[in-house]
Amino acid sequence: MVKEKLLKQYRVWDAPTRIFHWVNFTTVILLIFMGLMMLFKKDMGITSLEAKITLKTIHVLIGYVFVINLAIRLVWGFIGNRFARWSNIVPGKGYGATLSSYHASLKSGEPQQFLGHNPLGRLAVVVIMISLIIMAVTGIIRAGTDIYYPPFGASFAQQIAADGVDPSTIKPYDKTGTDAEAYKELKAFKGPFGSVHIYTSYFLMFLILLHILVVVRTEIREGGSLVSAMFSGKKTLSRDPEDLND
């Protein structure tokens, strides 16, 4: 006689964590889409300066939503419920033993279940969050240097404005009214931030695909209703979770 596994439901992800997840997912996808449009605008027949500025502006406006959402999540990691807190996500003391035990359970065919992220999931969250922070910081700087948007745009415009020129009259991708040397210095300054932003976006695309594949694979092999939990906040497990009393 086969013994049936008893399923038990637990409330795990609080509303702010779930909202962050889906807002972040949506804005990142939109930002990648707009970023690809900007990179391949010539191939798409987009050649005018006005169109270039429009694409950049839309990208930046979506970026503000992304950055605000990310900032809220970073703060929530200190005041949210225990599953949202960084203390239960960022690997710390005892993580090596936890990871080793989880790996052994996978090999045995009886994978451990967790209310929060499993050990590999915790590591993945850290890598993703670092990538998102890099994207946010470099994106804000490029928003200021490219189209002079807040929070640093006014400062950059003032930096390159020629003597006697009102910085607010400086236009994106237009050297009119700028000091040639200062403009050159700003271009050299913003270059590395642009490179980091683009290559991190490629890495983030890879992480997104990997994340989806791993979540699906984990859902099939280990259960836990990972996908539905990000909508309902509840996980359904077939055995006692390893982190029940953490």
PDB file of C-alpha atoms in Angstrom:
ATOM      1  CA  MET A   1       0.000   0.000   0.000  1.00  0.00           C
ATOM      2  CA  VAL A   2       1.410   3.398  -1.035  1.00  0.00           C
ATOM      3  CA  LYS A   3       1.337   5.946   1.727  1.00  0.00           C
ATOM      4  CA  GLU A   4      -0.119   9.233   0.564  1.00  0.00           C
ATOM      5  CA  LYS A   5       1.778  12.372   1.392  1.00  0.00           C
ATOM      6  CA  LEU A   6      -0.197  14.858   3.425  1.00  0.00           C
ATOM      7  CA  LEU A   7      -0.190  18.355   2.005  1.00  0.00           C
ATOM      8  CA  LYS A   8      -0.033  21.336   4.319  1.00  0.00           C
ATOM      9  CA  GLN A   9      -0.374  24.979   3.371  1.00  0.00           C
ATOM     10  CA  TYR A  10       1.740  27.754   4.884  1.00  0.00           C
ATOM     11  CA  ARG A  11       1.535  31.511   4.486  1.00  0.00           C
ATOM     12  CA  VAL A  12       4.984  32.640   3.368  1.00  0.00           C
ATOM     13  CA  TRP A  13       5.310  35.663   1.069  1.00  0.00           C
ATOM     14  CA  ASP A  14       3.774  38.899   2.315  1.00  0.00           C
ATOM     15  CA  ALA A  15       2.002  41.316  -0.041  1.00  0.00           C
ATOM     16  CA  PRO A  16       4.891  43.818  -0.461  1.00  0.00           C
ATOM     17  CA  THR A  17       7.273  41.005  -1.454  1.00  0.00           C
ATOM     18  CA  ARG A  18       4.815  39.672  -4.034  1.00  0.00           C
ATOM     19  CA  ILE A  19       4.096  43.141  -5.410  1.00  0.00           C
ATOM     20  CA  PHE A  20       7.833  43.829  -5.734  1.00  0.00           C
ATOM     21  CA  HIS A  21       8.361  40.559  -7.590  1.00  0.00           C
ATOM     22  CA  TRP A  22       5.769  41.236 -10.286  1.00  0.00           C
ATOM     23  CA  VAL A  23       6.483  44.962 -10.645  1.00  0.00           C
ATOM     24  CA  ASN A  24      10.179  44.144 -10.914  1.00  0.00           C
ATOM     25  CA  PHE A  25       9.540  41.419 -13.483  1.00  0.00           C
ATOM     26  CA  THR A  26       7.345  43.708 -15.589  1.00  0.00           C
ATOM     27  CA  THR A  27       9.672  46.712 -15.493  1.00  0.00           C
ATOM     28  CA  VAL A  28      12.781  44.639 -16.211  1.00  0.00           C
ATOM     29  CA  ILE A  29      11.145  43.057 -19.259  1.00  0.00           C
ATOM     30  CA  LEU A  30      10.017  46.482 -20.497  1.00  0.00           C
ATOM     31  CA  LEU A  31      13.469  47.965 -19.878  1.00  0.00           C
ATOM     32  CA  ILE A  32      15.141  45.130 -21.771  1.00  0.00           C
ATOM     33  CA  PHE A  33      12.706  45.632 -24.647  1.00  0.00           C
ATOM     34  CA  MET A  34      13.359  49.396 -24.774  1.00  0.00           C
ATOM     35  CA  GLY A  35      17.090  48.824 -24.382  1.00  0.00           C
ATOM     36  CA  LEU A  36      17.158  46.458 -27.342  1.00  0.00           C
ATOM     37  CA  MET A  37      15.191  48.983 -29.391  1.00  0.00           C
ATOM     38  CA  MET A  38      17.815  51.625 -28.620  1.00  0.00           C
ATOM     39  CA  LEU A  39      20.679  49.289 -29.460  1.00  0.00           C
ATOM     40  CA  PHE A  40      19.171  48.216 -32.775  1.00  0.00           C
ATOM     41  CA  LYS A  41      17.334  51.417 -33.682  1.00  0.00           C
ATOM     42  CA  LYS A  42      19.210  51.845 -36.975  1.00  0.00           C
ATOM     43  CA  ASP A  43      18.323  48.310 -38.032  1.00  0.00           C
ATOM     44  CA  MET A  44      14.701  49.187 -37.312  1.00  0.00           C
ATOM     45  CA  GLY A  45      14.879  52.349 -39.402  1.00  0.00           C
ATOM     46  CA  ILE A  46      14.872  54.698 -36.409  1.00  0.00           C
ATOM     47  CA  THR A  47      17.417  57.376 -37.290  1.00  0.00           C
ATOM     48  CA  SER A  48      16.099  60.768 -36.167  1.00  0.00           C
ATOM     49  CA  LEU A  49      17.456  62.453 -33.036  1.00  0.00           C
ATOM     50  CA  GLU A  50      13.918  63.081 -31.787  1.00  0.00           C
ATOM     51  CA  ALA A  51      13.113  59.357 -31.947  1.00  0.00           C
ATOM     52  CA  LYS A  52      16.367  58.517 -30.173  1.00  0.00           C
ATOM     53  CA  ILE A  53      15.534  60.921 -27.345  1.00  0.00           C
ATOM     54  CA  THR A  54      11.981  59.575 -27.136  1.00  0.00           C
ATOM     55  CA  LEU A  55      13.209  55.992 -26.768  1.00  0.00           C
ATOM     56  CA  LYS A  56      15.699  57.033 -24.114  1.00  0.00           C
ATOM     57  CA  THR A  57      13.050  59.047 -22.244  1.00  0.00           C
ATOM     58  CA  ILE A  58      10.595  56.139 -22.165  1.00  0.00           C
ATOM     59  CA  HIS A  59      13.403  53.861 -20.990  1.00  0.00           C
ATOM     60  CA  VAL A  60      14.298  56.280 -18.191  1.00  0.00           C
ATOM     61  CA  LEU A  61      10.679  56.763 -17.054  1.00  0.00           C
ATOM     62  CA  ILE A  62      10.201  53.012 -16.766  1.00  0.00           C
ATOM     63  CA  GLY A  63      13.553  52.936 -15.005  1.00  0.00           C
ATOM     64  CA  TYR A  64      12.266  55.265 -12.297  1.00  0.00           C
ATOM     65  CA  VAL A  65       9.489  52.785 -11.480  1.00  0.00           C
ATOM     66  CA  PHE A  66      12.082  50.010 -11.424  1.00  0.00           C
ATOM     67  CA  VAL A  67      14.411  51.944  -9.095  1.00  0.00           C
ATOM     68  CA  ILE A  68      11.662  53.024  -6.677  1.00  0.00           C
ATOM     69  CA  ASN A  69      10.325  49.464  -6.521  1.00  0.00           C
ATOM     70  CA  LEU A  70      13.843  48.119  -5.899  1.00  0.00           C
ATOM     71  CA  ALA A  71      14.512  50.691  -3.162  1.00  0.00           C
ATOM     72  CA  ILE A  72      11.292  49.722  -1.383  1.00  0.00           C
ATOM     73  CA  ARG A  73      12.266  46.046  -1.531  1.00  0.00           C
ATOM     74  CA  LEU A  74      15.724  46.755  -0.134  1.00  0.00           C
ATOM     75  CA  VAL A  75      14.147  48.530   2.838  1.00  0.00           C
ATOM     76  CA  TRP A  76      11.460  45.856   3.190  1.00  0.00           C
ATOM     77  CA  GLY A  77      14.237  43.319   3.585  1.00  0.00           C
ATOM     78  CA  PHE A  78      14.816  44.785   7.057  1.00  0.00           C
ATOM     79  CA  ILE A  79      11.214  45.276   8.209  1.00  0.00           C
ATOM     80  CA  GLY A  80       9.145  42.680   6.314  1.00  0.00           C
ATOM     81  CA  ASN A  81       8.149  39.237   7.548  1.00  0.00           C
ATOM     82  CA  ARG A  82      10.904  36.710   8.232  1.00  0.00           C
ATOM     83  CA  PHE A  83      10.833  35.228   4.750  1.00  0.00           C
ATOM     84  CA  ALA A  84      11.323  38.658   3.172  1.00  0.00           C
ATOM     85  CA  ARG A  85      14.224  39.635   5.422  1.00  0.00           C
ATOM     86  CA  TRP A  86      17.803  39.661   4.209  1.00  0.00           C
ATOM     87  CA  SER A  87      18.851  37.793   7.347  1.00  0.00           C
ATOM     88  CA  ASN A  88      16.958  34.771   6.010  1.00  0.00           C
ATOM     89  CA  ILE A  89      18.138  35.197   2.421  1.00  0.00           C
ATOM     90  CA  VAL A  90      21.774  36.311   2.375  1.00  0.00           C
ATOM     91  CA  PRO A  91      24.036  33.298   3.081  1.00  0.00           C
ATOM     92  CA  GLY A  92      25.634  33.552   6.499  1.00  0.00           C
ATOM     93  CA  LYS A  93      26.740  31.364   9.379  1.00  0.00           C
ATOM     94  CA  GLY A  94      25.775  27.731   8.844  1.00  0.00           C
ATOM     95  CA  TYR A  95      24.910  28.234   5.181  1.00  0.00           C
ATOM     96  CA  GLY A  96      27.545  25.743   4.015  1.00  0.00           C
ATOM     97  CA  ALA A  97      26.050  22.965   6.143  1.00  0.00           C
ATOM     98  CA  THR A  98      22.537  23.831   4.986  1.00  0.00           C
ATOM     99  CA  LEU A  99      23.608  23.755   1.344  1.00  0.00           C
ATOM    100  CA  SER A 100      25.423  20.434   1.810  1.00  0.00           C
ATOM    101  CA  SER A 101      22.392  18.877   3.481  1.00  0.00           C
ATOM    102  CA  TYR A 102      20.100  20.129   0.730  1.00  0.00           C
ATOM    103  CA  HIS A 103      22.423  18.785  -1.965  1.00  0.00           C
ATOM    104  CA  ALA A 104      22.489  15.375  -0.237  1.00  0.00           C
ATOM    105  CA  SER A 105      18.682  15.321  -0.127  1.00  0.00           C
ATOM    106  CA  LEU A 106      18.545  15.978  -3.862  1.00  0.00           C
ATOM    107  CA  LYS A 107      20.867  13.058  -4.539  1.00  0.00           C
ATOM    108  CA  SER A 108      18.768  10.802  -2.330  1.00  0.00           C
ATOM    109  CA  GLY A 109      15.632  11.553  -4.329  1.00  0.00           C
ATOM    110  CA  GLU A 110      13.878  13.030  -1.292  1.00  0.00           C
ATOM    111  CA  PRO A 111      14.591  16.756  -1.636  1.00  0.00           C
ATOM    112  CA  GLN A 112      14.184  18.892   1.430  1.00  0.00           C
ATOM    113  CA  GLN A 113      11.422  21.478   1.342  1.00  0.00           C
ATOM    114  CA  PHE A 114      11.637  25.045   2.590  1.00  0.00           C
ATOM    115  CA  LEU A 115       9.122  27.725   3.439  1.00  0.00           C
ATOM    116  CA  GLY A 116      11.451  30.434   2.202  1.00  0.00           C
ATOM    117  CA  HIS A 117      14.033  30.020  -0.540  1.00  0.00           C
ATOM    118  CA  ASN A 118      16.000  26.797  -0.628  1.00  0.00           C
ATOM    119  CA  PRO A 119      19.809  27.198  -0.224  1.00  0.00           C
ATOM    120  CA  LEU A 120      20.442  27.533  -3.962  1.00  0.00           C
ATOM    121  CA  GLY A 121      17.506  29.926  -4.271  1.00  0.00           C
ATOM    122  CA  ARG A 122      18.983  32.150  -1.566  1.00  0.00           C
ATOM    123  CA  LEU A 123      22.234  32.396  -3.492  1.00  0.00           C
ATOM    124  CA  ALA A 124      20.337  33.146  -6.697  1.00  0.00           C
ATOM    125  CA  VAL A 125      18.393  35.962  -5.026  1.00  0.00           C
ATOM    126  CA  VAL A 126      21.634  37.595  -3.872  1.00  0.00           C
ATOM    127  CA  VAL A 127      23.145  37.462  -7.372  1.00  0.00           C
ATOM    128  CA  ILE A 128      19.962  38.830  -8.942  1.00  0.00           C
ATOM    129  CA  MET A 129      19.644  41.643  -6.395  1.00  0.00           C
ATOM    130  CA  ILE A 130      23.271  42.708  -6.894  1.00  0.00           C
ATOM    131  CA  SER A 131      22.678  42.777 -10.649  1.00  0.00           C
ATOM    132  CA  LEU A 132      19.519  44.856 -10.185  1.00  0.00           C
ATOM    133  CA  ILE A 133      21.351  47.336  -7.953  1.00  0.00           C
ATOM    134  CA  ILE A 134      24.127  47.709 -10.537  1.00  0.00           C
ATOM    135  CA  MET A 135      21.502  48.291 -13.235  1.00  0.00           C
ATOM    136  CA  ALA A 136      19.763  50.899 -11.074  1.00  0.00           C
ATOM    137  CA  VAL A 137      22.918  52.855 -10.202  1.00  0.00           C
ATOM    138  CA  THR A 138      24.381  52.870 -13.707  1.00  0.00           C
ATOM    139  CA  GLY A 139      20.960  53.623 -15.204  1.00  0.00           C
ATOM    140  CA  ILE A 140      20.421  56.659 -12.979  1.00  0.00           C
ATOM    141  CA  ILE A 141      23.845  58.026 -13.899  1.00  0.00           C
ATOM    142  CA  ARG A 142      23.226  57.513 -17.618  1.00  0.00           C
ATOM    143  CA  ALA A 143      19.821  59.166 -17.318  1.00  0.00           C
ATOM    144  CA  GLY A 144      21.602  62.234 -15.958  1.00  0.00           C
ATOM    145  CA  THR A 145      24.467  62.271 -18.452  1.00  0.00           C
ATOM    146  CA  ASP A 146      22.416  61.400 -21.565  1.00  0.00           C
ATOM    147  CA  ILE A 147      19.192  63.391 -21.236  1.00  0.00           C
ATOM    148  CA  TYR A 148      19.901  65.367 -18.050  1.00  0.00           C
ATOM    149  CA  TYR A 149      17.108  63.772 -15.999  1.00  0.00           C
ATOM    150  CA  PRO A 150      16.982  63.733 -12.175  1.00  0.00           C
ATOM    151  CA  PRO A 151      18.514  63.183  -9.767  1.00  0.00           C
ATOM    152  CA  PHE A 152      21.877  64.167 -11.295  1.00  0.00           C
ATOM    153  CA  GLY A 153      20.873  65.666 -14.641  1.00  0.00           C
ATOM    154  CA  ALA A 154      20.858  69.317 -13.565  1.00  0.00           C
ATOM    155  CA  SER A 155      24.317  68.914 -12.031  1.00  0.00           C
ATOM    156  CA  PHE A 156      25.737  67.341 -15.207  1.00  0.00           C
ATOM    157  CA  ALA A 157      24.145  70.022 -17.395  1.00  0.00           C
ATOM    158  CA  GLN A 158      25.663  72.727 -15.201  1.00  0.00           C
ATOM    159  CA  GLN A 159      29.030  70.997 -15.412  1.00  0.00           C
ATOM    160  CA  ILE A 160      29.153  71.151 -19.216  1.00  0.00           C
ATOM    161  CA  ALA A 161      27.390  74.479 -19.804  1.00  0.00           C
ATOM    162  CA  ALA A 162      29.626  77.152 -21.326  1.00  0.00           C
ATOM    163  CA  ASP A 163      30.162  80.419 -19.469  1.00  0.00           C
ATOM    164  CA  GLY A 164      27.004  82.530 -19.477  1.00  0.00           C
ATOM    165  CA  VAL A 165      24.792  79.674 -20.732  1.00  0.00           C
ATOM    166  CA  ASP A 166      21.746  78.628 -18.704  1.00  0.00           C
ATOM    167  CA  PRO A 167      22.234  74.890 -17.966  1.00  0.00           C
ATOM    168  CA  SER A 168      18.488  74.297 -18.364  1.00  0.00           C
ATOM    169  CA  THR A 169      18.801  75.159 -22.064  1.00  0.00           C
ATOM    170  CA  ILE A 170      21.278  72.334 -22.734  1.00  0.00           C
ATOM    171  CA  LYS A 171      19.629  69.723 -24.972  1.00  0.00           C
ATOM    172  CA  PRO A 172      20.328  65.955 -25.053  1.00  0.00           C
ATOM    173  CA  TYR A 173      22.913  64.862 -27.631  1.00  0.00           C
ATOM    174  CA  ASP A 174      23.429  68.515 -28.656  1.00  0.00           C
ATOM    175  CA  LYS A 175      26.720  70.322 -28.040  1.00  0.00           C
ATOM    176  CA  THR A 176      25.144  73.758 -28.507  1.00  0.00           C
ATOM    177  CA  GLY A 177      25.892  75.956 -25.498  1.00  0.00           C
ATOM    178  CA  THR A 178      28.360  73.499 -23.996  1.00  0.00           C
ATOM    179  CA  ASP A 179      32.006  73.829 -23.106  1.00  0.00           C
ATOM    180  CA  ALA A 180      33.895  71.556 -25.512  1.00  0.00           C
ATOM    181  CA  GLU A 181      36.395  70.255 -22.963  1.00  0.00           C
ATOM    182  CA  ALA A 182      33.779  69.706 -20.269  1.00  0.00           C
ATOM    183  CA  TYR A 183      31.528  67.907 -22.764  1.00  0.00           C
ATOM    184  CA  LYS A 184      34.421  65.636 -23.728  1.00  0.00           C
ATOM    185  CA  GLU A 185      35.149  64.875 -20.077  1.00  0.00           C
ATOM    186  CA  LEU A 186      31.501  64.030 -19.410  1.00  0.00           C
ATOM    187  CA  LYS A 187      31.473  61.674 -22.397  1.00  0.00           C
ATOM    188  CA  ALA A 188      34.558  59.897 -21.064  1.00  0.00           C
ATOM    189  CA  PHE A 189      33.002  59.723 -17.588  1.00  0.00           C
ATOM    190  CA  LYS A 190      29.704  58.189 -18.703  1.00  0.00           C
ATOM    191  CA  GLY A 191      31.235  55.609 -21.074  1.00  0.00           C
ATOM    192  CA  PRO A 192      32.152  52.952 -18.465  1.00  0.00           C
ATOM    193  CA  PHE A 193      28.752  53.277 -16.791  1.00  0.00           C
ATOM    194  CA  GLY A 194      27.091  52.597 -20.135  1.00  0.00           C
ATOM    195  CA  SER A 195      29.249  49.542 -20.756  1.00  0.00           C
ATOM    196  CA  VAL A 196      28.553  48.111 -17.302  1.00  0.00           C
ATOM    197  CA  HIS A 197      24.837  48.833 -17.768  1.00  0.00           C
ATOM    198  CA  ILE A 198      24.659  46.999 -21.093  1.00  0.00           C
ATOM    199  CA  TYR A 199      26.721  43.956 -20.088  1.00  0.00           C
ATOM    200  CA  THR A 200      24.871  43.628 -16.794  1.00  0.00           C
ATOM    201  CA  SER A 201      21.612  43.687 -18.755  1.00  0.00           C
ATOM    202  CA  TYR A 202      22.875  40.753 -20.852  1.00  0.00           C
ATOM    203  CA  PHE A 203      23.774  38.902 -17.658  1.00  0.00           C
ATOM    204  CA  LEU A 204      20.352  39.731 -16.244  1.00  0.00           C
ATOM    205  CA  MET A 205      18.657  38.295 -19.332  1.00  0.00           C
ATOM    206  CA  PHE A 206      20.567  35.072 -18.728  1.00  0.00           C
ATOM    207  CA  LEU A 207      19.549  35.095 -15.045  1.00  0.00           C
ATOM    208  CA  ILE A 208      15.889  35.574 -15.944  1.00  0.00           C
ATOM    209  CA  LEU A 209      15.902  32.580 -18.291  1.00  0.00           C
ATOM    210  CA  LEU A 210      17.830  30.485 -15.760  1.00  0.00           C
ATOM    211  CA  HIS A 211      15.470  31.561 -12.973  1.00  0.00           C
ATOM    212  CA  ILE A 212      12.397  30.491 -14.939  1.00  0.00           C
ATOM    213  CA  LEU A 213      13.931  27.132 -15.858  1.00  0.00           C
ATOM    214  CA  VAL A 214      15.067  26.409 -12.291  1.00  0.00           C
ATOM    215  CA  VAL A 215      11.704  27.409 -10.778  1.00  0.00           C
ATOM    216  CA  VAL A 216       9.847  25.098 -13.165  1.00  0.00           C
ATOM    217  CA  ARG A 217      12.325  22.271 -12.536  1.00  0.00           C
ATOM    218  CA  THR A 218      12.131  22.753  -8.754  1.00  0.00           C
ATOM    219  CA  GLU A 219       8.334  22.884  -8.861  1.00  0.00           C
ATOM    220  CA  ILE A 220       8.276  19.536 -10.690  1.00  0.00           C
ATOM    221  CA  ARG A 221      10.940  17.782  -8.605  1.00  0.00           C
ATOM    222  CA  GLU A 222      10.298  19.225  -5.153  1.00  0.00           C
ATOM    223  CA  GLY A 223       6.793  20.666  -5.209  1.00  0.00           C
ATOM    224  CA  GLY A 224       6.012  23.642  -3.004  1.00  0.00           C
ATOM    225  CA  SER A 225       3.769  25.532  -5.450  1.00  0.00           C
ATOM    226  CA  LEU A 226       6.529  28.062  -6.098  1.00  0.00           C
ATOM    227  CA  VAL A 227       4.779  29.861  -8.948  1.00  0.00           C
ATOM    228  CA  SER A 228       1.327  30.135  -7.384  1.00  0.00           C
ATOM    229  CA  ALA A 229       2.914  31.200  -4.079  1.00  0.00           C
ATOM    230  CA  MET A 230       4.054  34.446  -5.697  1.00  0.00           C
ATOM    231  CA  PHE A 231       0.388  35.206  -6.357  1.00  0.00           C
ATOM    232  CA  SER A 232      -1.279  33.824  -3.241  1.00  0.00           C
ATOM    233  CA  GLY A 233       1.588  34.142  -0.773  1.00  0.00           C
ATOM    234  CA  LYS A 234       0.993  30.529   0.305  1.00  0.00           C
ATOM    235  CA  LYS A 235       3.148  27.447  -0.202  1.00  0.00           C
ATOM    236  CA  THR A 236       1.763  23.908  -0.154  1.00  0.00           C
ATOM    237  CA  LEU A 237       4.306  21.354   1.087  1.00  0.00           C
ATOM    238  CA  SER A 238       4.206  17.582   1.398  1.00  0.00           C
ATOM    239  CA  ARG A 239       6.611  17.327   4.354  1.00  0.00           C
ATOM    240  CA  ASP A 240       7.767  19.436   7.260  1.00  0.00           C
ATOM    241  CA  PRO A 241       9.847  22.372   5.984  1.00  0.00           C
ATOM    242  CA  GLU A 242      13.474  22.556   7.056  1.00  0.00           C
ATOM    243  CA  ASP A 243      13.157  26.209   8.039  1.00  0.00           C
ATOM    244  CA  LEU A 244       9.893  25.940   9.956  1.00  0.00           C
ATOM    245  CA  ASN A 245      11.424  27.029  13.265  1.00  0.00           C
ATOM    246  CA  ASP A 246      14.231  29.300  11.993  1.00  0.00           C
TER     247      ASP A 246
END
